[in-house]
CSV table of C-alpha atoms and ligand atoms in Angstrom, one decimal:
chain,number,residue,atom,x,y,z
B,1,MET,CA,-75.4,163.2,-131.2
B,2,VAL,CA,-76.1,159.5,-132.8
B,3,ILE,CA,-78.1,157.5,-130.8
B,4,ARG,CA,-77.8,153.8,-130.8
B,5,LYS,CA,-80.9,152.3,-132.0
B,6,ARG,CA,-82.3,149.3,-131.0
B,7,ASN,CA,-81.1,147.5,-134.5
B,8,ASP,CA,-77.7,148.5,-134.1
B,9,MET,CA,-78.0,148.1,-131.0
B,10,THR,CA,-75.3,145.0,-130.1
B,11,GLN,CA,-72.7,146.3,-132.5
B,12,TYR,CA,-71.9,148.9,-129.9
B,13,ALA,CA,-72.4,147.0,-127.3
B,14,SER,CA,-69.0,146.1,-125.4
B,15,ALA,CA,-67.9,142.5,-126.4
B,16,ASN,CA,-67.8,141.2,-122.5
B,17,ASP,CA,-71.3,142.4,-121.9
B,18,VAL,CA,-72.7,140.3,-124.9
B,19,LYS,CA,-70.3,137.2,-123.7
B,20,GLU,CA,-71.7,137.2,-120.2
B,21,SER,CA,-75.3,137.9,-120.9
B,22,ALA,CA,-75.0,134.3,-123.4
B,23,LEU,CA,-73.1,132.7,-120.9
B,24,GLN,CA,-75.8,133.6,-118.0
B,25,LYS,CA,-78.6,132.2,-120.8
B,26,GLU,CA,-76.3,128.7,-120.3
B,27,TYR,CA,-76.6,128.8,-117.0
B,28,MET,CA,-80.0,129.7,-116.9
B,29,LYS,CA,-80.9,126.6,-119.3
B,30,LYS,CA,-78.6,124.5,-116.5
B,31,ALA,CA,-80.6,126.2,-113.4
B,32,ALA,CA,-83.6,124.5,-115.5
B,33,SER,CA,-82.6,121.1,-115.6
B,34,TYR,CA,-81.9,121.4,-111.6
B,35,VAL,CA,-86.2,123.3,-111.6
B,36,THR,CA,-87.2,120.3,-113.6
B,37,GLY,CA,-85.7,117.7,-111.5
B,38,LEU,CA,-87.5,119.5,-108.6
B,39,GLU,CA,-90.7,119.5,-110.1
B,40,ALA,CA,-90.4,115.9,-110.4
B,41,GLN,CA,-89.5,115.2,-107.1
B,42,LEU,CA,-92.2,117.5,-106.0
B,43,GLY,CA,-95.0,115.9,-108.4
B,44,ARG,CA,-96.2,119.9,-108.6
B,45,LYS,CA,-94.7,123.3,-110.4
B,46,PRO,CA,-91.9,124.5,-107.8
B,47,LEU,CA,-93.1,127.9,-106.9
B,48,CYS,CA,-90.8,131.2,-105.8
B,49,CYS,CA,-91.5,134.3,-104.6
B,50,VAL,CA,-89.7,137.6,-104.5
B,51,THR,CA,-89.8,139.9,-101.8
B,52,THR,CA,-89.2,143.4,-102.6
B,53,PHE,CA,-88.0,145.6,-99.8
B,54,GLY,CA,-87.3,149.8,-100.4
B,55,CYS,CA,-87.0,152.1,-103.3
B,56,GLN,CA,-87.9,151.6,-107.0
B,57,MET,CA,-84.9,150.2,-108.3
B,58,ASN,CA,-85.1,147.7,-106.2
B,59,ALA,CA,-88.6,147.2,-107.5
B,60,ARG,CA,-87.1,146.7,-110.6
B,61,ASP,CA,-84.3,144.7,-109.8
B,62,SER,CA,-86.6,141.9,-108.5
B,63,GLU,CA,-88.6,142.1,-111.9
B,64,LYS,CA,-85.1,140.8,-113.4
B,65,LEU,CA,-85.0,138.3,-110.5
B,66,LEU,CA,-88.7,137.5,-111.4
B,67,GLY,CA,-87.5,137.1,-115.3
B,68,ILE,CA,-84.7,134.5,-114.7
B,69,LEU,CA,-86.9,132.5,-112.0
B,70,THR,CA,-90.0,132.2,-114.4
B,71,GLN,CA,-87.6,131.7,-117.3
B,72,ILE,CA,-86.1,128.6,-115.6
B,73,GLY,CA,-89.5,127.1,-114.5
B,74,TYR,CA,-90.7,128.7,-111.3
B,75,VAL,CA,-93.8,130.0,-110.9
B,76,PRO,CA,-94.2,133.0,-109.1
B,77,THR,CA,-96.3,133.3,-105.9
B,78,ASP,CA,-96.5,136.6,-103.4
B,79,CYS,CA,-96.9,133.7,-100.6
B,80,GLU,CA,-94.0,133.0,-98.9
B,81,GLU,CA,-95.6,130.1,-97.5
B,82,GLU,CA,-96.4,127.7,-100.4
B,83,ALA,CA,-93.0,129.1,-102.2
B,84,ASP,CA,-89.7,126.7,-102.5
B,85,PHE,CA,-87.8,129.3,-102.9
B,86,VAL,CA,-88.0,132.7,-101.8
B,87,ILE,CA,-85.6,136.0,-102.5
B,88,TYR,CA,-85.1,139.0,-100.3
B,89,ASN,CA,-84.2,141.9,-102.5
B,90,THR,CA,-83.2,144.0,-99.1
B,91,CYS,CA,-82.9,147.4,-98.6
B,92,THR,CA,-80.2,149.4,-95.4
B,93,VAL,CA,-81.3,153.2,-96.6
B,94,ARG,CA,-82.5,153.3,-92.9
B,95,ASP,CA,-81.8,150.5,-90.1
B,96,ASN,CA,-85.6,149.6,-89.9
B,97,ALA,CA,-85.6,147.8,-93.6
B,98,ASN,CA,-82.7,146.0,-92.2
B,99,GLN,CA,-84.5,145.1,-88.7
B,100,ARG,CA,-87.6,144.1,-91.1
B,101,VAL,CA,-85.8,141.9,-92.9
B,102,TYR,CA,-83.9,140.1,-89.7
B,103,GLY,CA,-87.7,139.7,-88.2
B,104,ARG,CA,-89.1,137.9,-91.2
B,105,LEU,CA,-85.9,135.6,-91.5
B,106,GLY,CA,-87.2,133.8,-88.3
B,107,PHE,CA,-90.3,133.1,-89.9
B,108,LEU,CA,-88.6,132.0,-92.8
B,109,ASN,CA,-86.6,129.6,-90.7
B,110,SER,CA,-89.8,128.0,-88.9
B,111,LEU,CA,-90.9,127.6,-93.0
B,112,LYS,CA,-87.8,125.6,-94.2
B,113,LYS,CA,-87.7,123.4,-90.9
B,114,LYS,CA,-91.7,122.4,-92.5
B,115,LYS,CA,-90.3,122.0,-95.9
B,116,PRO,CA,-86.2,121.1,-95.9
B,117,HIS,CA,-86.6,121.2,-99.8
B,118,MET,CA,-87.1,125.1,-99.5
B,119,ARG,CA,-84.0,127.4,-100.7
B,120,ILE,CA,-84.1,130.8,-99.4
B,121,ALA,CA,-81.8,133.8,-100.7
B,122,LEU,CA,-80.9,137.3,-99.9
B,123,CYS,CA,-79.5,140.1,-102.2
B,124,GLY,CA,-79.6,143.9,-102.6
B,125,CYS,CA,-78.2,146.9,-100.7
B,126,MET,CA,-78.0,145.1,-97.2
B,127,MET,CA,-76.0,142.3,-98.4
B,128,GLN,CA,-73.2,144.5,-99.2
B,129,GLU,CA,-72.5,145.5,-95.7
B,130,HIS,CA,-70.0,143.2,-94.1
B,131,ALA,CA,-71.7,143.4,-91.0
B,132,VAL,CA,-74.8,141.9,-92.1
B,133,ILE,CA,-73.2,139.0,-93.8
B,134,GLU,CA,-71.1,138.1,-90.5
B,135,LYS,CA,-74.4,138.3,-88.8
B,136,ILE,CA,-75.9,136.2,-91.3
B,137,LYS,CA,-73.1,133.3,-91.5
B,138,ASN,CA,-73.3,133.4,-87.5
B,139,SER,CA,-77.0,133.3,-86.9
B,140,TYR,CA,-79.3,132.6,-89.8
B,141,ARG,CA,-77.3,129.6,-91.3
B,142,PHE,CA,-79.9,128.3,-93.1
B,143,VAL,CA,-80.2,130.3,-95.7
B,144,ASP,CA,-79.2,129.4,-99.1
B,145,LEU,CA,-77.3,132.4,-100.9
B,146,ILE,CA,-76.4,135.8,-100.4
B,147,PHE,CA,-75.2,137.9,-103.2
B,148,GLY,CA,-75.1,142.4,-103.9
B,149,THR,CA,-76.2,144.7,-105.8
B,150,HIS,CA,-73.3,144.4,-108.0
B,151,ASN,CA,-73.6,140.8,-109.5
B,152,ILE,CA,-77.3,140.4,-109.7
B,153,TYR,CA,-76.8,139.7,-113.7
B,154,LYS,CA,-75.0,136.6,-112.5
B,155,PHE,CA,-78.4,135.2,-110.3
B,156,ALA,CA,-78.5,132.0,-113.0
B,157,GLN,CA,-75.0,131.4,-112.2
B,158,LEU,CA,-75.6,131.6,-108.5
B,159,LEU,CA,-78.5,129.3,-108.5
B,160,VAL,CA,-76.7,126.8,-110.4
B,161,THR,CA,-73.9,127.2,-107.7
B,162,MET,CA,-76.5,127.2,-105.4
B,163,PHE,CA,-78.1,124.0,-106.6
B,164,GLU,CA,-74.9,122.2,-107.1
B,165,ASN,CA,-73.7,123.1,-103.2
B,166,HIS,CA,-75.4,122.0,-99.9
B,167,GLU,CA,-73.6,125.1,-97.9
B,168,MET,CA,-74.3,128.6,-97.8
B,169,ILE,CA,-72.8,130.4,-101.2
B,170,ILE,CA,-72.3,133.9,-100.6
B,171,ASP,CA,-70.7,136.5,-103.6
B,172,ILE,CA,-70.4,140.2,-102.5
B,173,TRP,CA,-68.6,142.0,-104.8
B,174,GLU,CA,-66.8,145.5,-103.8
B,175,LYS,CA,-67.7,147.4,-107.2
B,176,THR,CA,-68.5,146.8,-111.1
B,177,ASP,CA,-67.6,148.8,-114.6
B,178,GLN,CA,-70.2,146.0,-116.2
B,179,ILE,CA,-73.7,146.4,-117.1
B,180,VAL,CA,-74.8,143.4,-118.6
B,181,GLU,CA,-78.6,143.9,-121.4
B,182,ASP,CA,-80.7,141.9,-122.5
B,183,LEU,CA,-81.5,139.2,-119.4
B,184,PRO,CA,-85.1,138.5,-119.0
B,185,VAL,CA,-87.3,140.9,-117.0
B,186,SER,CA,-91.0,139.7,-115.9
B,187,ARG,CA,-93.0,142.9,-115.5
B,188,LYS,CA,-95.3,143.2,-112.4
B,189,TYR,CA,-97.4,145.8,-115.0
B,190,PRO,CA,-98.6,145.0,-118.6
B,191,TYR,CA,-98.9,148.7,-119.0
B,192,LYS,CA,-96.1,150.8,-117.4
B,193,SER,CA,-92.7,150.0,-116.2
B,194,GLY,CA,-89.4,151.5,-114.4
B,195,ILE,CA,-86.3,151.3,-116.9
B,196,ASN,CA,-83.1,151.8,-115.1
B,197,ILE,CA,-81.1,154.7,-116.4
B,198,MET,CA,-77.9,154.8,-114.5
B,199,PHE,CA,-76.9,152.7,-111.5
B,200,GLY,CA,-74.7,154.4,-108.3
B,201,CYS,CA,-74.4,157.8,-106.7
B,202,ASN,CA,-71.6,160.1,-106.4
B,203,ASN,CA,-72.6,162.2,-104.3
B,204,PHE,CA,-71.9,161.0,-100.9
B,205,CYS,CA,-74.6,163.0,-98.9
B,206,SER,CA,-73.2,162.3,-95.6
B,207,TYR,CA,-76.3,160.4,-94.1
B,208,CYS,CA,-76.4,158.1,-96.9
B,209,ILE,CA,-75.2,155.0,-97.6
B,210,VAL,CA,-75.9,154.1,-101.1
B,211,PRO,CA,-72.9,155.4,-102.5
B,212,TYR,CA,-71.4,152.8,-100.4
B,213,VAL,CA,-73.4,149.7,-101.5
B,214,ARG,CA,-74.8,150.9,-104.8
B,215,GLY,CA,-71.0,152.1,-106.1
B,216,ARG,CA,-70.2,154.9,-108.6
B,217,GLU,CA,-72.5,156.2,-110.7
B,218,ARG,CA,-72.9,154.3,-114.1
B,219,SER,CA,-75.0,155.7,-117.4
B,220,ARG,CA,-76.3,153.1,-119.4
B,221,GLU,CA,-75.9,153.7,-123.4
B,222,PRO,CA,-79.1,155.7,-124.8
B,223,GLY,CA,-79.6,153.4,-127.5
B,224,ASP,CA,-79.9,150.4,-124.7
B,225,ILE,CA,-82.3,152.7,-123.0
B,226,LEU,CA,-84.5,153.7,-126.3
B,227,GLY,CA,-84.0,150.0,-127.4
B,228,GLU,CA,-85.9,149.1,-124.2
B,229,ILE,CA,-88.3,151.1,-123.8
B,230,GLU,CA,-89.3,150.5,-127.6
B,231,ARG,CA,-89.5,146.8,-126.9
B,232,LEU,CA,-91.6,147.7,-124.3
B,233,VAL,CA,-94.1,150.2,-126.1
B,234,ASP,CA,-93.9,147.6,-128.5
B,235,ASP,CA,-95.2,144.9,-125.7
B,236,GLY,CA,-98.2,146.9,-124.5
B,237,VAL,CA,-96.2,150.2,-122.4
B,238,VAL,CA,-97.5,153.0,-122.3
B,239,GLU,CA,-96.0,154.5,-119.5
B,240,VAL,CA,-92.7,154.5,-118.3
B,241,MET,CA,-90.1,155.5,-115.3
B,242,LEU,CA,-86.7,156.7,-115.7
B,243,LEU,CA,-84.8,155.1,-112.6
B,244,GLY,CA,-81.3,156.4,-111.2
B,245,GLN,CA,-80.0,157.9,-107.5
B,246,ASN,CA,-79.6,160.8,-109.2
B,247,VAL,CA,-81.3,161.3,-112.9
B,248,ASN,CA,-80.2,164.6,-113.8
B,249,SER,CA,-76.4,164.0,-113.9
B,250,TYR,CA,-77.2,161.0,-116.3
B,251,GLY,CA,-74.6,160.4,-119.3
B,252,ARG,CA,-71.6,162.4,-117.6
B,253,ASN,CA,-69.5,159.7,-117.7
B,254,LEU,CA,-70.8,158.2,-121.3
B,255,PRO,CA,-68.2,157.6,-123.5
B,256,GLN,CA,-70.2,160.2,-125.8
B,257,PRO,CA,-71.5,162.5,-123.0
B,258,MET,CA,-75.4,163.7,-123.2
B,259,THR,CA,-77.3,164.9,-120.7
B,260,PHE,CA,-80.5,164.1,-119.1
B,261,ALA,CA,-82.3,166.5,-120.7
B,262,GLN,CA,-81.5,165.5,-124.1
B,263,LEU,CA,-82.2,161.9,-123.5
B,264,LEU,CA,-85.9,163.0,-122.6
B,265,ARG,CA,-85.9,164.6,-126.1
B,266,GLU,CA,-85.5,161.4,-127.3
B,267,VAL,CA,-87.6,159.1,-125.0
B,268,GLU,CA,-90.4,161.2,-126.1
B,269,GLN,CA,-89.9,160.9,-129.9
B,270,ILE,CA,-91.4,156.9,-129.1
B,271,GLU,CA,-94.1,156.4,-130.7
B,272,GLY,CA,-97.0,154.6,-128.7
B,273,LEU,CA,-95.5,155.9,-125.9
B,274,ARG,CA,-97.7,158.5,-123.9
B,275,ARG,CA,-96.1,159.3,-120.4
B,276,ILE,CA,-92.3,159.5,-119.0
B,277,ARG,CA,-91.9,160.3,-115.5
B,278,PHE,CA,-88.2,160.1,-113.8
B,279,MET,CA,-86.9,160.3,-110.2
B,280,THR,CA,-84.9,161.4,-108.0
B,281,SER,CA,-83.7,164.5,-108.7
B,282,HIS,CA,-80.9,166.2,-107.2
B,283,PRO,CA,-81.6,170.0,-107.0
B,284,LYS,CA,-78.0,171.2,-107.7
B,285,ASP,CA,-78.1,169.2,-110.6
B,286,LEU,CA,-81.3,170.4,-112.2
B,287,SER,CA,-81.1,172.2,-115.4
B,288,ASP,CA,-82.7,175.4,-116.8
B,289,GLU,CA,-82.5,172.9,-120.5
B,290,LEU,CA,-84.5,170.3,-118.5
B,291,ILE,CA,-86.9,172.4,-117.3
B,292,GLU,CA,-87.3,173.7,-120.4
B,293,VAL,CA,-87.8,170.3,-122.1
B,294,MET,CA,-90.5,169.3,-119.7
B,295,GLN,CA,-92.1,172.7,-120.3
B,296,GLN,CA,-92.4,171.6,-124.0
B,297,SER,CA,-93.1,168.3,-123.4
B,298,ASP,CA,-96.5,166.5,-123.9
B,299,LYS,CA,-95.5,163.2,-122.3
B,300,ILE,CA,-93.6,164.2,-119.1
B,301,CYS,CA,-95.8,164.1,-116.4
B,302,ARG,CA,-96.1,167.2,-113.9
B,303,HIS,CA,-94.7,165.8,-111.6
B,304,LEU,CA,-91.2,166.4,-110.3
B,305,HIS,CA,-89.7,164.7,-107.2
B,306,LEU,CA,-87.1,167.1,-105.9
B,307,PRO,CA,-85.4,166.1,-102.1
B,308,VAL,CA,-84.8,168.8,-99.8
B,309,GLN,CA,-83.8,166.9,-97.2
B,310,ALA,CA,-83.5,170.2,-94.4
B,311,GLY,CA,-84.0,173.7,-94.8
B,312,SER,CA,-81.9,174.8,-92.3
B,313,ASN,CA,-78.2,176.2,-94.5
B,314,ARG,CA,-76.3,174.4,-91.5
B,315,ILE,CA,-77.5,171.4,-91.5
B,316,LEU,CA,-77.8,171.4,-95.9
B,317,GLN,CA,-73.9,172.3,-95.5
B,318,ALA,CA,-73.4,169.3,-93.4
B,319,MET,CA,-75.2,166.9,-95.2
B,320,ASN,CA,-73.0,167.8,-98.1
B,321,ARG,CA,-76.2,168.7,-100.1
B,322,ARG,CA,-74.1,171.4,-102.0
B,323,TYR,CA,-77.2,174.0,-102.0
B,324,THR,CA,-79.0,176.4,-99.9
B,325,LYS,CA,-82.4,176.9,-98.9
B,326,GLU,CA,-82.4,180.2,-101.0
B,327,GLN,CA,-81.0,178.0,-103.6
B,328,TYR,CA,-83.8,175.3,-103.6
B,329,LEU,CA,-86.3,178.1,-103.4
B,330,SER,CA,-85.2,179.7,-106.2
B,331,LEU,CA,-85.3,176.3,-108.5
B,332,VAL,CA,-88.6,175.7,-107.1
B,333,ASP,CA,-90.0,179.1,-107.8
B,334,LYS,CA,-88.1,178.9,-111.4
B,335,ILE,CA,-89.9,175.4,-112.4
B,336,LYS,CA,-93.4,176.6,-110.9
B,337,THR,CA,-92.9,179.7,-113.1
B,338,ALA,CA,-92.5,177.4,-116.5
B,339,MET,CA,-95.0,175.1,-115.0
B,340,PRO,CA,-97.5,176.6,-112.9
B,341,ASP,CA,-99.2,173.0,-112.7
B,342,ILE,CA,-96.8,171.2,-111.8
B,343,ALA,CA,-96.7,169.0,-108.7
B,344,ILE,CA,-93.8,168.7,-106.2
B,345,THR,CA,-93.1,165.9,-104.0
B,346,THR,CA,-89.9,165.8,-102.1
B,347,ASP,CA,-87.4,163.6,-99.3
B,348,ILE,CA,-87.5,165.3,-95.8
B,349,ILE,CA,-85.1,163.7,-92.8
B,350,VAL,CA,-85.8,165.0,-89.0
B,351,GLY,CA,-82.9,164.4,-86.3
B,352,PHE,CA,-80.2,164.6,-88.7
B,353,PRO,CA,-76.7,165.3,-86.3
B,354,GLY,CA,-76.8,168.4,-84.4
B,355,GLU,CA,-80.4,169.6,-86.1
B,356,THR,CA,-82.3,171.6,-83.3
B,357,LEU,CA,-86.1,172.8,-83.7
B,358,ALA,CA,-84.5,176.2,-85.0
B,359,ASP,CA,-83.1,174.1,-87.9
B,360,VAL,CA,-86.9,171.9,-88.2
B,361,GLU,CA,-88.4,175.5,-88.3
B,362,GLU,CA,-86.7,176.2,-91.6
B,363,THR,CA,-87.8,172.4,-92.9
B,364,ILE,CA,-91.0,173.8,-92.4
B,365,ASP,CA,-90.8,177.3,-93.8
B,366,VAL,CA,-89.5,175.4,-96.9
B,367,VAL,CA,-92.4,173.2,-96.5
B,368,ARG,CA,-95.0,176.1,-96.4
B,369,LYS,CA,-93.1,178.5,-99.2
B,370,VAL,CA,-92.7,175.0,-101.8
B,371,GLN,CA,-96.6,173.7,-101.1
B,372,TYR,CA,-95.4,170.4,-101.8
B,373,ASP,CA,-98.2,167.8,-102.6
B,374,ASN,CA,-97.0,165.4,-101.6
B,375,ALA,CA,-93.5,164.9,-98.9
B,376,PHE,CA,-91.9,161.9,-97.4
B,377,THR,CA,-90.8,162.3,-94.1
B,378,PHE,CA,-88.1,160.4,-92.2
B,379,ILE,CA,-86.6,160.4,-89.1
B,380,TYR,CA,-82.1,160.3,-89.6
B,381,SER,CA,-81.2,156.8,-89.3
B,382,LYS,CA,-77.6,156.4,-88.5
B,383,ARG,CA,-75.7,154.1,-91.1
B,384,THR,CA,-72.5,152.9,-90.0
B,385,GLY,CA,-69.4,154.0,-92.1
B,386,THR,CA,-70.9,157.2,-93.1
B,387,PRO,CA,-69.2,160.4,-92.1
B,388,ALA,CA,-72.9,161.2,-90.1
B,389,ALA,CA,-72.7,158.2,-88.1
B,390,ALA,CA,-69.2,159.6,-86.4
B,391,MET,CA,-70.8,162.8,-86.0
B,392,THR,CA,-70.4,163.0,-81.9
B,393,ASN,CA,-74.0,165.8,-81.4
B,394,GLN,CA,-76.5,163.2,-82.6
B,395,VAL,CA,-80.1,164.1,-81.0
B,396,PRO,CA,-81.9,162.5,-78.5
B,397,ASP,CA,-84.8,160.9,-79.6
B,398,GLU,CA,-87.3,163.2,-77.8
B,399,LEU,CA,-86.2,166.0,-79.5
B,400,VAL,CA,-86.3,163.9,-82.6
B,401,LYS,CA,-89.9,163.4,-82.6
B,402,GLU,CA,-91.0,166.6,-81.3
B,403,GLY,CA,-89.8,167.8,-84.5
B,404,PHE,CA,-91.0,165.3,-86.6
B,405,ASP,CA,-94.2,165.4,-85.5
B,406,LYS,CA,-94.3,169.5,-86.0
B,407,LEU,CA,-93.1,169.1,-89.5
B,408,LEU,CA,-95.3,166.0,-90.2
B,409,LYS,CA,-98.4,168.1,-89.1
B,410,VAL,CA,-97.6,170.9,-91.5
B,411,VAL,CA,-96.8,169.0,-94.8
B,412,GLN,CA,-100.1,167.0,-94.1
B,413,ASP,CA,-101.7,170.1,-94.2
B,414,THR,CA,-100.3,171.6,-97.2
B,415,ALA,CA,-100.8,168.1,-99.1
B,416,ARG,CA,-104.3,168.5,-98.4
B,417,GLU,CA,-104.6,172.0,-99.5
B,418,ARG,CA,-102.8,171.4,-102.7
B,419,ALA,CA,-105.1,168.2,-103.3
B,420,ALA,CA,-108.3,170.2,-103.1
B,421,LEU,CA,-107.2,172.8,-105.5
B,422,LEU,CA,-108.1,169.8,-108.6
B,423,GLN,CA,-111.4,168.9,-106.7
B,424,GLY,CA,-114.4,168.9,-109.4
B,425,LYS,CA,-111.5,169.1,-112.4
B,426,VAL,CA,-111.7,166.6,-115.3
B,427,MET,CA,-108.4,164.9,-115.8
B,428,GLU,CA,-107.1,161.8,-117.5
B,429,ALA,CA,-106.0,158.6,-115.4
B,430,LEU,CA,-104.0,155.7,-116.4
B,431,VAL,CA,-105.9,152.9,-114.9
B,432,GLU,CA,-104.2,151.0,-112.8
B,433,GLY,CA,-105.6,148.4,-111.2
B,434,VAL,CA,-109.3,147.4,-109.2
B,435,ASN,CA,-109.4,149.7,-105.6
B,436,GLU,CA,-108.1,146.8,-102.7
B,437,GLN,CA,-110.9,148.2,-100.6
B,438,ASP,CA,-114.3,147.9,-103.2
B,439,ALA,CA,-113.6,145.7,-106.7
B,440,SER,CA,-116.4,147.9,-107.9
B,441,TYR,CA,-114.4,150.6,-108.5
B,442,LEU,CA,-110.7,151.3,-110.4
B,443,THR,CA,-107.8,153.4,-109.2
B,444,GLY,CA,-106.4,155.4,-111.8
B,445,ARG,CA,-103.0,157.6,-111.4
B,446,LEU,CA,-103.2,161.1,-112.9
B,447,THR,CA,-100.1,163.1,-114.3
B,448,ASN,CA,-99.6,165.0,-111.0
B,449,ASN,CA,-99.0,161.1,-109.3
B,450,MET,CA,-102.2,161.4,-107.7
B,451,LEU,CA,-104.6,158.2,-107.6
B,452,VAL,CA,-108.5,158.6,-108.3
B,453,HIS,CA,-110.7,155.7,-107.5
B,454,PHE,CA,-113.9,155.4,-109.6
B,455,PRO,CA,-116.7,153.0,-110.3
B,456,ALA,CA,-115.9,151.2,-113.9
B,457,GLU,CA,-115.3,148.2,-115.7
B,458,GLN,CA,-112.0,146.2,-115.3
B,459,ARG,CA,-111.8,146.0,-119.5
B,460,LEU,CA,-110.5,149.8,-118.4
B,461,ILE,CA,-106.9,148.8,-116.9
B,462,GLY,CA,-104.0,149.9,-118.7
B,463,GLN,CA,-106.0,152.6,-120.8
B,464,PHE,CA,-106.4,156.3,-120.8
B,465,VAL,CA,-109.9,158.1,-119.6
B,466,ASN,CA,-110.9,160.9,-118.6
B,467,VAL,CA,-112.6,161.3,-114.8
B,468,SER,CA,-114.2,164.3,-112.8
B,469,LEU,CA,-112.2,164.0,-109.2
B,470,ASP,CA,-115.2,164.6,-107.3
B,471,VAL,CA,-114.5,164.5,-104.0
B,472,CYS,CA,-110.8,164.8,-102.4
B,473,HIS,CA,-109.8,162.8,-100.0
B,474,GLY,CA,-106.6,164.6,-98.7
B,475,PHE,CA,-104.0,162.3,-100.3
B,476,TYR,CA,-106.6,160.9,-103.1
B,477,TYR,CA,-109.9,161.8,-104.8
B,478,THR,CA,-113.0,159.6,-105.4
B,479,GLY,CA,-114.6,160.2,-109.3
B,480,HIS,CA,-116.4,158.9,-111.9
B,481,VAL,CA,-115.6,158.6,-115.9
B,482,VAL,CA,-116.5,161.0,-117.8
B,483,CYS,CA,-117.2,160.7,-121.9
X,1,LIG,N1,-81.7,158.0,-92.3
X,1,LIG,C1,-83.2,158.5,-92.9
X,1,LIG,N2,-83.5,159.1,-94.4
X,1,LIG,C2,-82.5,158.8,-95.3
X,1,LIG,N3,-82.5,159.1,-96.4
X,1,LIG,C3,-81.5,158.6,-97.1
X,1,LIG,N4,-80.5,158.0,-95.9
X,1,LIG,C4,-81.0,158.2,-94.9
X,1,LIG,C5,-80.9,157.6,-93.4
X,1,LIG,N5,-79.2,157.5,-92.9
X,1,LIG,C6,-83.8,159.2,-97.4
X,1,LIG,C7,-83.6,160.5,-98.1
X,1,LIG,C8,-83.8,159.9,-99.4
X,1,LIG,C9,-85.1,158.7,-99.3
X,1,LIG,C10,-84.4,157.4,-100.4
X,1,LIG,O1,-84.5,158.2,-97.6
X,1,LIG,O2,-84.9,161.3,-97.6
X,1,LIG,O3,-84.5,160.9,-100.3
X,2,LIG,FE1,-77.7,159.1,-101.3
X,2,LIG,FE2,-77.4,161.8,-101.9
X,2,LIG,FE3,-77.1,160.0,-103.5
X,2,LIG,FE4,-79.3,160.2,-103.1
X,2,LIG,S1,-78.1,161.8,-103.8
X,2,LIG,S2,-78.7,158.2,-103.1
X,2,LIG,S3,-79.6,160.6,-100.7
X,2,LIG,S4,-75.7,160.1,-101.5
């Protein structure tokens, strides 16, 4: 298979995509002139704040938003109160994410009353829902710009429209086929980066809103992905996280199809890249080829996020997950046999319609058997428009809570036991930054995705060090650097 590399990339990129990226660069220039005008009016550089809700895909999108904002002259700040432009990149996977956005919008309104030149924008998954747009139009009229997940690449153009108008701009698309490459990105970390390898999802798990708000699965061309990683590595990145809702189905819809395992083989060969991570893997699509590539790799981290969602076959079927508890467990066996030191983490939902305490026991049984290194446990949230929302057997809150508490205890106990196994070992960590509680400590990430805190000098940030994991504190370690 011929992989298109950086240098010959543009010749393969669709003419439309190239034209679109050139067009957006023109809009960036125009937007920059409005920001210069604002700077003259304020007598200082205007500040922007990008606030991210939700998953790693959103975090990556936020880096793209910030890339454009800094390119046109805004200076980034983490403080919404001092910002002249605030954008919320929203999530709608569970209702509590939506409620947080509404709550914080009230606060932004009070800021804007004091600073009438302030501009407020909303984007991301939540904006793809009609009911949300109606609510914002009616109750949050101070918002200046709203767009969705499919036209984020038009951000510069939308900003120009916003600067040239004084009413609310709303631009939501139902879908897109386009993947526009080559727009600016402002990375949060100099040494590690997320990379989108695909967008959207085709799985339609019955509880999940993602396929409705992110659209159908679209894979990026391997040459574009490899080219982006090579450029990042040239720029100091040593660890990448390949991102997709279901990375295991990567490449199926490409003109020249390829598998995710084949893509990983190519990424592995990039010189200077030290670590490769990826998420998320759907168990039904995880191939033997992928296990083999992981096993043979020196760079792919010993961590697999493998959402199980539930342990009861009846519930798994109603969730449309397309595997049984037995199939999941035998997959985990296969993975652990190939890589005994691998850390496995998962997502679990409690309270799916019709779920009984006996069903939750099945989930607990999976947790005990797999011995997850970590599990994200969620209470089922009813998402309008999904098949599960129309199911009549919704579970009462008290019952959900009872099952959730029982599950959480087992999850925490097993994760603690797993973490304790590594106490006293020396492992390589990528130093990510200064410890949030104690500035004389740094924080590093191990191959299994666990964190270790240790006293060291800040010049080590971004480098690999060997750390002795002296004390296990359940979900993290404290230790010291070993030369
Ligand atoms: N309610 C609760 N959790 C959900 N997730 C997705 N949709 C819902 C929902 N409606 C969880 C799944 C998924 C993770 C990203 O969010 O566990 O793996
Ligand atoms: Fe949602 Fe299922 Fe797609 Fe994951 S695989 S994004 S849970 S529909």
